[in-house]
PDB file of C-alpha atoms in Angstrom:
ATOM      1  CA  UNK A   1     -29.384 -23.829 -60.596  1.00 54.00           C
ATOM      2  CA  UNK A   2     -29.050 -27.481 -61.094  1.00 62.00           C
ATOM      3  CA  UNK A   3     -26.622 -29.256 -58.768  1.00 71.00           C
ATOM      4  CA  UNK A   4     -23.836 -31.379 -60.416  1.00 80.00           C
ATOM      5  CA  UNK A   5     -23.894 -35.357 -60.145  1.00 86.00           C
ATOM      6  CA  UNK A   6     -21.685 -35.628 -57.659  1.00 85.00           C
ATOM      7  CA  UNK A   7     -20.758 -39.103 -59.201  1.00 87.00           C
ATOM      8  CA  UNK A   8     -18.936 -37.322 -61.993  1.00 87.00           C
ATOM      9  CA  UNK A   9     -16.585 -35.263 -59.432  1.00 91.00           C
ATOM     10  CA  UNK A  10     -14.103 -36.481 -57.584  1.00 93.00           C
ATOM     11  CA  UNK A  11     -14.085 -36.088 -54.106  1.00 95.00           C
ATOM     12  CA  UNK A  12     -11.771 -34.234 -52.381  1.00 97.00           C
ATOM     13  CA  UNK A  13     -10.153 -31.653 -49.915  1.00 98.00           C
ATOM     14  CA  UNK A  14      -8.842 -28.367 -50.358  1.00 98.00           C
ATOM     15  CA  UNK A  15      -6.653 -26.624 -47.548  1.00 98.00           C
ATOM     16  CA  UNK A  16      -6.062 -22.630 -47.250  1.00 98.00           C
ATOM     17  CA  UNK A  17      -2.667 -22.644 -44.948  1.00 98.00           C
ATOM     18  CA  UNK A  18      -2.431 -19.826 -43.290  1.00 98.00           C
ATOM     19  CA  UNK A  19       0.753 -18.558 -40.932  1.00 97.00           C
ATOM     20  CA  UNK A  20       0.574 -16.231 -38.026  1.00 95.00           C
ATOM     21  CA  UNK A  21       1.064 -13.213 -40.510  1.00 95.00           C
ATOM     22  CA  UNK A  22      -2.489 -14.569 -42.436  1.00 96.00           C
ATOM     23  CA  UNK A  23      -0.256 -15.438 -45.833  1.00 97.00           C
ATOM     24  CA  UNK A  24      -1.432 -18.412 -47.349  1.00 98.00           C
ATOM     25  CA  UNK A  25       0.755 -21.340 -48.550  1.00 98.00           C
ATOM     26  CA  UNK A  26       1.101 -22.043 -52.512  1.00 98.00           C
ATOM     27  CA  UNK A  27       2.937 -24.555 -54.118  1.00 97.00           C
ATOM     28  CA  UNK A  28       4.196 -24.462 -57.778  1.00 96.00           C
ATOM     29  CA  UNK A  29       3.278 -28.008 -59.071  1.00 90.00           C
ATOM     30  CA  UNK A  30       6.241 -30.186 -60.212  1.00 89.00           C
ATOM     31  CA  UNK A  31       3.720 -31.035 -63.136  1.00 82.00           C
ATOM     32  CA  UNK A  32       2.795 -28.085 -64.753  1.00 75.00           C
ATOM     33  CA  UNK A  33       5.205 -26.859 -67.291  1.00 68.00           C
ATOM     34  CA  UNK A  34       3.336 -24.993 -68.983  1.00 73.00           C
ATOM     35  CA  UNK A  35       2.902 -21.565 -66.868  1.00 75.00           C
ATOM     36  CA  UNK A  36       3.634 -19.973 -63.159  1.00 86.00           C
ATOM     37  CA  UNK A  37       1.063 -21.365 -61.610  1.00 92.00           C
ATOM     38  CA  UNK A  38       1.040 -21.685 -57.879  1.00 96.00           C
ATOM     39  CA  UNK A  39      -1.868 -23.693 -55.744  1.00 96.00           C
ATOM     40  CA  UNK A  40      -2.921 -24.529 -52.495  1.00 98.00           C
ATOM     41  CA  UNK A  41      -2.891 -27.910 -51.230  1.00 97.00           C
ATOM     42  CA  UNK A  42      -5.685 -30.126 -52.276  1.00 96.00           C
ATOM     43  CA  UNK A  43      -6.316 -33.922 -52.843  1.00 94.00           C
ATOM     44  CA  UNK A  44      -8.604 -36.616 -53.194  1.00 94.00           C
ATOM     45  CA  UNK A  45     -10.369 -38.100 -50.447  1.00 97.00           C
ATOM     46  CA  UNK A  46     -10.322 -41.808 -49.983  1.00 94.00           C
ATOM     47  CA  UNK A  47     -13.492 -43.649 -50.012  1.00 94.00           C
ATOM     48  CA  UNK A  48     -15.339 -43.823 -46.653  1.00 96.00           C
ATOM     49  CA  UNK A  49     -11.868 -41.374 -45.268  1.00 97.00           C
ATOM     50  CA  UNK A  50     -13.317 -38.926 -42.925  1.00 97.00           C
ATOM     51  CA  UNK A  51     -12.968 -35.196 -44.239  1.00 97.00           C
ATOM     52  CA  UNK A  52     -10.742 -33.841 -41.712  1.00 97.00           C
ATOM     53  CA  UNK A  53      -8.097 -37.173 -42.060  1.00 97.00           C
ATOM     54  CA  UNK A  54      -8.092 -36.345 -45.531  1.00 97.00           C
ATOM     55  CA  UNK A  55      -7.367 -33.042 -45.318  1.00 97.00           C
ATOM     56  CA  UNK A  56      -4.640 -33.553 -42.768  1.00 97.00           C
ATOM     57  CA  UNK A  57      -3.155 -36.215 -44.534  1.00 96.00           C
ATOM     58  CA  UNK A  58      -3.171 -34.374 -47.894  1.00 96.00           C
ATOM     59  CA  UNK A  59      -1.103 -31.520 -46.228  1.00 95.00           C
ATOM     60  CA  UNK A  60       1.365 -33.802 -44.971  1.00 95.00           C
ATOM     61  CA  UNK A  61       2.050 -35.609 -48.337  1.00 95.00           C
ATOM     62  CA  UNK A  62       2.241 -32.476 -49.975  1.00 96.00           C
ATOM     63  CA  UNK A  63       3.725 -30.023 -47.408  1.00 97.00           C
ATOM     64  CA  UNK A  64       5.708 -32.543 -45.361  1.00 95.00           C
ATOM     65  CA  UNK A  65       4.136 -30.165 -42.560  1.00 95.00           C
ATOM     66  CA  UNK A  66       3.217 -32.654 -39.051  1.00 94.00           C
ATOM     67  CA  UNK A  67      -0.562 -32.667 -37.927  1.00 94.00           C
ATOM     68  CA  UNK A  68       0.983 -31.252 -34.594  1.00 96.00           C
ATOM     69  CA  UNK A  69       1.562 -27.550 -36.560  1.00 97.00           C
ATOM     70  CA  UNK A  70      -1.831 -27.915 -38.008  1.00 97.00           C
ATOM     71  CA  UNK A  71      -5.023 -26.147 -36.143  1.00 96.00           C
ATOM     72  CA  UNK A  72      -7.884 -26.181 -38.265  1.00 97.00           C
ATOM     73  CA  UNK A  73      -9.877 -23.444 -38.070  1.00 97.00           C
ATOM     74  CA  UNK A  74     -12.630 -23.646 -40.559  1.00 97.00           C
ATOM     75  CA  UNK A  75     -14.398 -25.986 -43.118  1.00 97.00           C
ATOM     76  CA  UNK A  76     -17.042 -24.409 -45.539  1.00 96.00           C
ATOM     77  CA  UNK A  77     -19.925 -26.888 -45.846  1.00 92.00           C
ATOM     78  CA  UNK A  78     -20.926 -26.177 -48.891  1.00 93.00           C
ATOM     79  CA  UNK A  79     -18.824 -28.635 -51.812  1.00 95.00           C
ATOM     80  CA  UNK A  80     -17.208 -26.406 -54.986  1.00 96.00           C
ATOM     81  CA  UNK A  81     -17.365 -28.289 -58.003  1.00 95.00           C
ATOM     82  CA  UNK A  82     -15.188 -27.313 -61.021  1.00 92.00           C
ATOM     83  CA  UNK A  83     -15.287 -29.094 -64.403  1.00 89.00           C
ATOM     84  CA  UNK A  84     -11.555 -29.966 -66.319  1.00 87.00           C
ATOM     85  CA  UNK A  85     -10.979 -28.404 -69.714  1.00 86.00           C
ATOM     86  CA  UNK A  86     -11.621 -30.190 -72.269  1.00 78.00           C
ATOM     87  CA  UNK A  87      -8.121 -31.078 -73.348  1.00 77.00           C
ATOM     88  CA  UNK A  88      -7.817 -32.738 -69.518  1.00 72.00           C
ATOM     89  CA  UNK A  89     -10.876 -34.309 -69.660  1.00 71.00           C
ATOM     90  CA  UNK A  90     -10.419 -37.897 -69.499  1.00 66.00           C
ATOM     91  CA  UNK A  91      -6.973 -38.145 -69.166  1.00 64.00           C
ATOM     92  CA  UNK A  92      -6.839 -37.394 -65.210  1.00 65.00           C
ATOM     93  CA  UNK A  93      -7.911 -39.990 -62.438  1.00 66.00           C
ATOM     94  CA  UNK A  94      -8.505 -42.824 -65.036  1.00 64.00           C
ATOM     95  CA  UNK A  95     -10.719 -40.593 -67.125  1.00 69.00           C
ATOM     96  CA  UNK A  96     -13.423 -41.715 -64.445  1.00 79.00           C
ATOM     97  CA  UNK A  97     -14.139 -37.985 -63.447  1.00 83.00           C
ATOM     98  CA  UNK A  98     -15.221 -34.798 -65.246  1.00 86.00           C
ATOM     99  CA  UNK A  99     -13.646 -33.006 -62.656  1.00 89.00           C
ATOM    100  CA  UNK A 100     -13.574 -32.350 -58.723  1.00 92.00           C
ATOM    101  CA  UNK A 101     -15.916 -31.981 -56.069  1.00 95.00           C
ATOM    102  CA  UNK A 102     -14.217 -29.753 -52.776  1.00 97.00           C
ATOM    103  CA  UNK A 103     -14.747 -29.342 -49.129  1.00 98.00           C
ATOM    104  CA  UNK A 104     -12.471 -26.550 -48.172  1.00 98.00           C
ATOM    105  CA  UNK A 105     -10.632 -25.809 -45.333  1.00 98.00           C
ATOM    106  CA  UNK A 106      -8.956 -23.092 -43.239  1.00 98.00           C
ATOM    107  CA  UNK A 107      -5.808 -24.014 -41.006  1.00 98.00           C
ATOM    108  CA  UNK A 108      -3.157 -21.853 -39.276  1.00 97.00           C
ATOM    109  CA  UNK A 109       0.274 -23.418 -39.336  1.00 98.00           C
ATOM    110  CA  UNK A 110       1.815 -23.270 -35.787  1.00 97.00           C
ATOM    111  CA  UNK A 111       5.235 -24.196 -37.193  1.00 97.00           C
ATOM    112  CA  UNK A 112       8.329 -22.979 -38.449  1.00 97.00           C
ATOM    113  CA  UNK A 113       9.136 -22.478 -42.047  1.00 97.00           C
ATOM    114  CA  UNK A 114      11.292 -25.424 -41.709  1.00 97.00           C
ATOM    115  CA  UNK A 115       8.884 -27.903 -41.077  1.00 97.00           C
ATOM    116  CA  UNK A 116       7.564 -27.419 -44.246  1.00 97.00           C
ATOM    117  CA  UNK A 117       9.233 -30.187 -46.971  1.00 96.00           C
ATOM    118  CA  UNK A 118       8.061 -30.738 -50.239  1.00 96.00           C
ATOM    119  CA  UNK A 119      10.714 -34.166 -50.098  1.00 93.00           C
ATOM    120  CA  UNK A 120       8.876 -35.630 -47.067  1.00 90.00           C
ATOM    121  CA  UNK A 121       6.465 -37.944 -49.448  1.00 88.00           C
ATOM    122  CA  UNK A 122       8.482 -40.330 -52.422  1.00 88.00           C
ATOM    123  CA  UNK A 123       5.811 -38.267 -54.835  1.00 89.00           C
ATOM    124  CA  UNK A 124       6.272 -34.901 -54.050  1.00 93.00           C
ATOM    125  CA  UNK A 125       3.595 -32.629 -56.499  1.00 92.00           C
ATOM    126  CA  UNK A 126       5.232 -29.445 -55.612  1.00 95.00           C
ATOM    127  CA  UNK A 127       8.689 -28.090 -56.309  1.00 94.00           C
ATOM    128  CA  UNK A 128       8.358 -24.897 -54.578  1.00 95.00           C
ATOM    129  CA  UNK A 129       6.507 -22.916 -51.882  1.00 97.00           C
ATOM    130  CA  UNK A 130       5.349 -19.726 -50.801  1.00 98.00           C
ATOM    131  CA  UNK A 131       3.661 -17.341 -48.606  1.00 98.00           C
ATOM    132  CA  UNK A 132       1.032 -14.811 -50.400  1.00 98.00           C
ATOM    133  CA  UNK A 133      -1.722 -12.088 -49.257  1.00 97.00           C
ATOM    134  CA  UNK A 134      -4.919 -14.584 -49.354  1.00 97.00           C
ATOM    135  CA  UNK A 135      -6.168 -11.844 -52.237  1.00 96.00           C
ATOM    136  CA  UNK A 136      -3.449 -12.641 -54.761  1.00 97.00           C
ATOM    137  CA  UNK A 137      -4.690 -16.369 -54.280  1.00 97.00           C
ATOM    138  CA  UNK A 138      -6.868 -15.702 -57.547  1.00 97.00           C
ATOM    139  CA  UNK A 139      -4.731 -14.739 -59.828  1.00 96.00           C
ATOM    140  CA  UNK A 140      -2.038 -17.471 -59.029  1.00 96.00           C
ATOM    141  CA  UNK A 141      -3.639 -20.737 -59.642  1.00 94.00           C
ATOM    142  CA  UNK A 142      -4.382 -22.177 -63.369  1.00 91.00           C
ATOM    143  CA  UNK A 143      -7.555 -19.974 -64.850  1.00 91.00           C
ATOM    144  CA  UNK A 144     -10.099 -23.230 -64.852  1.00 91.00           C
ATOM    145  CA  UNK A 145      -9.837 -23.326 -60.858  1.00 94.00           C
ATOM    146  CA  UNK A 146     -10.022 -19.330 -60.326  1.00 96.00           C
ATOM    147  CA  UNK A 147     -13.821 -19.027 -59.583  1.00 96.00           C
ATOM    148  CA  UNK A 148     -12.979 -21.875 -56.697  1.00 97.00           C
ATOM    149  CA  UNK A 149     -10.065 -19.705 -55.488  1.00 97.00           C
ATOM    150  CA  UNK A 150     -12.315 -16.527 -55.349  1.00 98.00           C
ATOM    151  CA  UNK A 151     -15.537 -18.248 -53.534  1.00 97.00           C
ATOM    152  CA  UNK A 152     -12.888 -19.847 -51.301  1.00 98.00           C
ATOM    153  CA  UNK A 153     -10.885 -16.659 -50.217  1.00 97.00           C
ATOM    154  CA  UNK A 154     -14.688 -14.859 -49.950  1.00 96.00           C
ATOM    155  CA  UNK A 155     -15.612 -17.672 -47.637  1.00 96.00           C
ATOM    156  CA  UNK A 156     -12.486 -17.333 -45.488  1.00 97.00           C
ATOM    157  CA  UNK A 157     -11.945 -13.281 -45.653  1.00 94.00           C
ATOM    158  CA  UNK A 158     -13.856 -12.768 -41.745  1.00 92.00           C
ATOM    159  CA  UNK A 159     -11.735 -15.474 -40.230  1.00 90.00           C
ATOM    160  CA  UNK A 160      -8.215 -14.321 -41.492  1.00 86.00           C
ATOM    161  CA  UNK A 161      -8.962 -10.896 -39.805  1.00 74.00           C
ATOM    162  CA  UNK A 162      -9.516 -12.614 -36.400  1.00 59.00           C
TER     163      UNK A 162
END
């Protein structure tokens, strides 16, 4: 299989939250009226921003959680690439991208539910959170992005039974 140009995709970071009962965090974008959809954190990556700032700096804007209740516990090495449909295509990030390139993470939340707050950044993306079974992961996020969710919970299925 041919690799994508990577100049296409835009770089970013994915994170798979996880509290001490292994549920993963989703939020339900402020953005998308158009079904129930529910995703983990993810962003873009600045350029020459180190992976693991990004990642923890992307969780904060969108979680409001503090890098202090964040222990990262895994990063696949491997990038996911998914392509935008169509209808998106050229509307998102200047119309510069054809979609995203990923480095995902794994990172256990030491804090309380509390310290999570969608308000903390003045452009919050989410307008509500959750805690799911890393297996429904899936079937909540928009269907374009579900073969990024599957490799993703796949990748991280040994470390969530440590």
């Amino acid at each position: 299989m041919t690799r994508p140009d990577r100049d296409l995709y835009r770089p970013c970071v994915g994170t798979m939250l996880i509290n001490a009962d292994a549920q993963a965090f989703v939020g339900k974008r402020i953005d998308n009226k158009e079904g129930d959809w529910w995703q983990m954190p993810q962003g873009g990556v600045d350029p020459g921003e180190d992976l693991d700032k990004a990642m923890l700096r992307e969780l904060g804007e969108e979680t409001g959680a503090h890098a202090k209740h964040i222990s990262i516990l895994h990063r696949m090495e491997e990038e996911l690439y998914y392509d935008l449909p169509p209808e998106l295509q050229g509307k998102l990030w200047g119309g510069k991208f054809k979609g995203q390139r990923q480095v995902w993470y794994l990172a256990r939340f030491t804090g309380a539910d509390s310290d999570i707050d969608l308000k903390a950044h003045k452009h919050p993306e989410f307008c509500d959170w959750k805690w799911v079974a890393p297996s429904l992961l899936p079937e909540l996020i928009v269907p374009f992005k579900k073969p990024i969710y599957e490799t993703v919970v796949t990748a991280f299925k040994s470390y969530l039974s440590r």
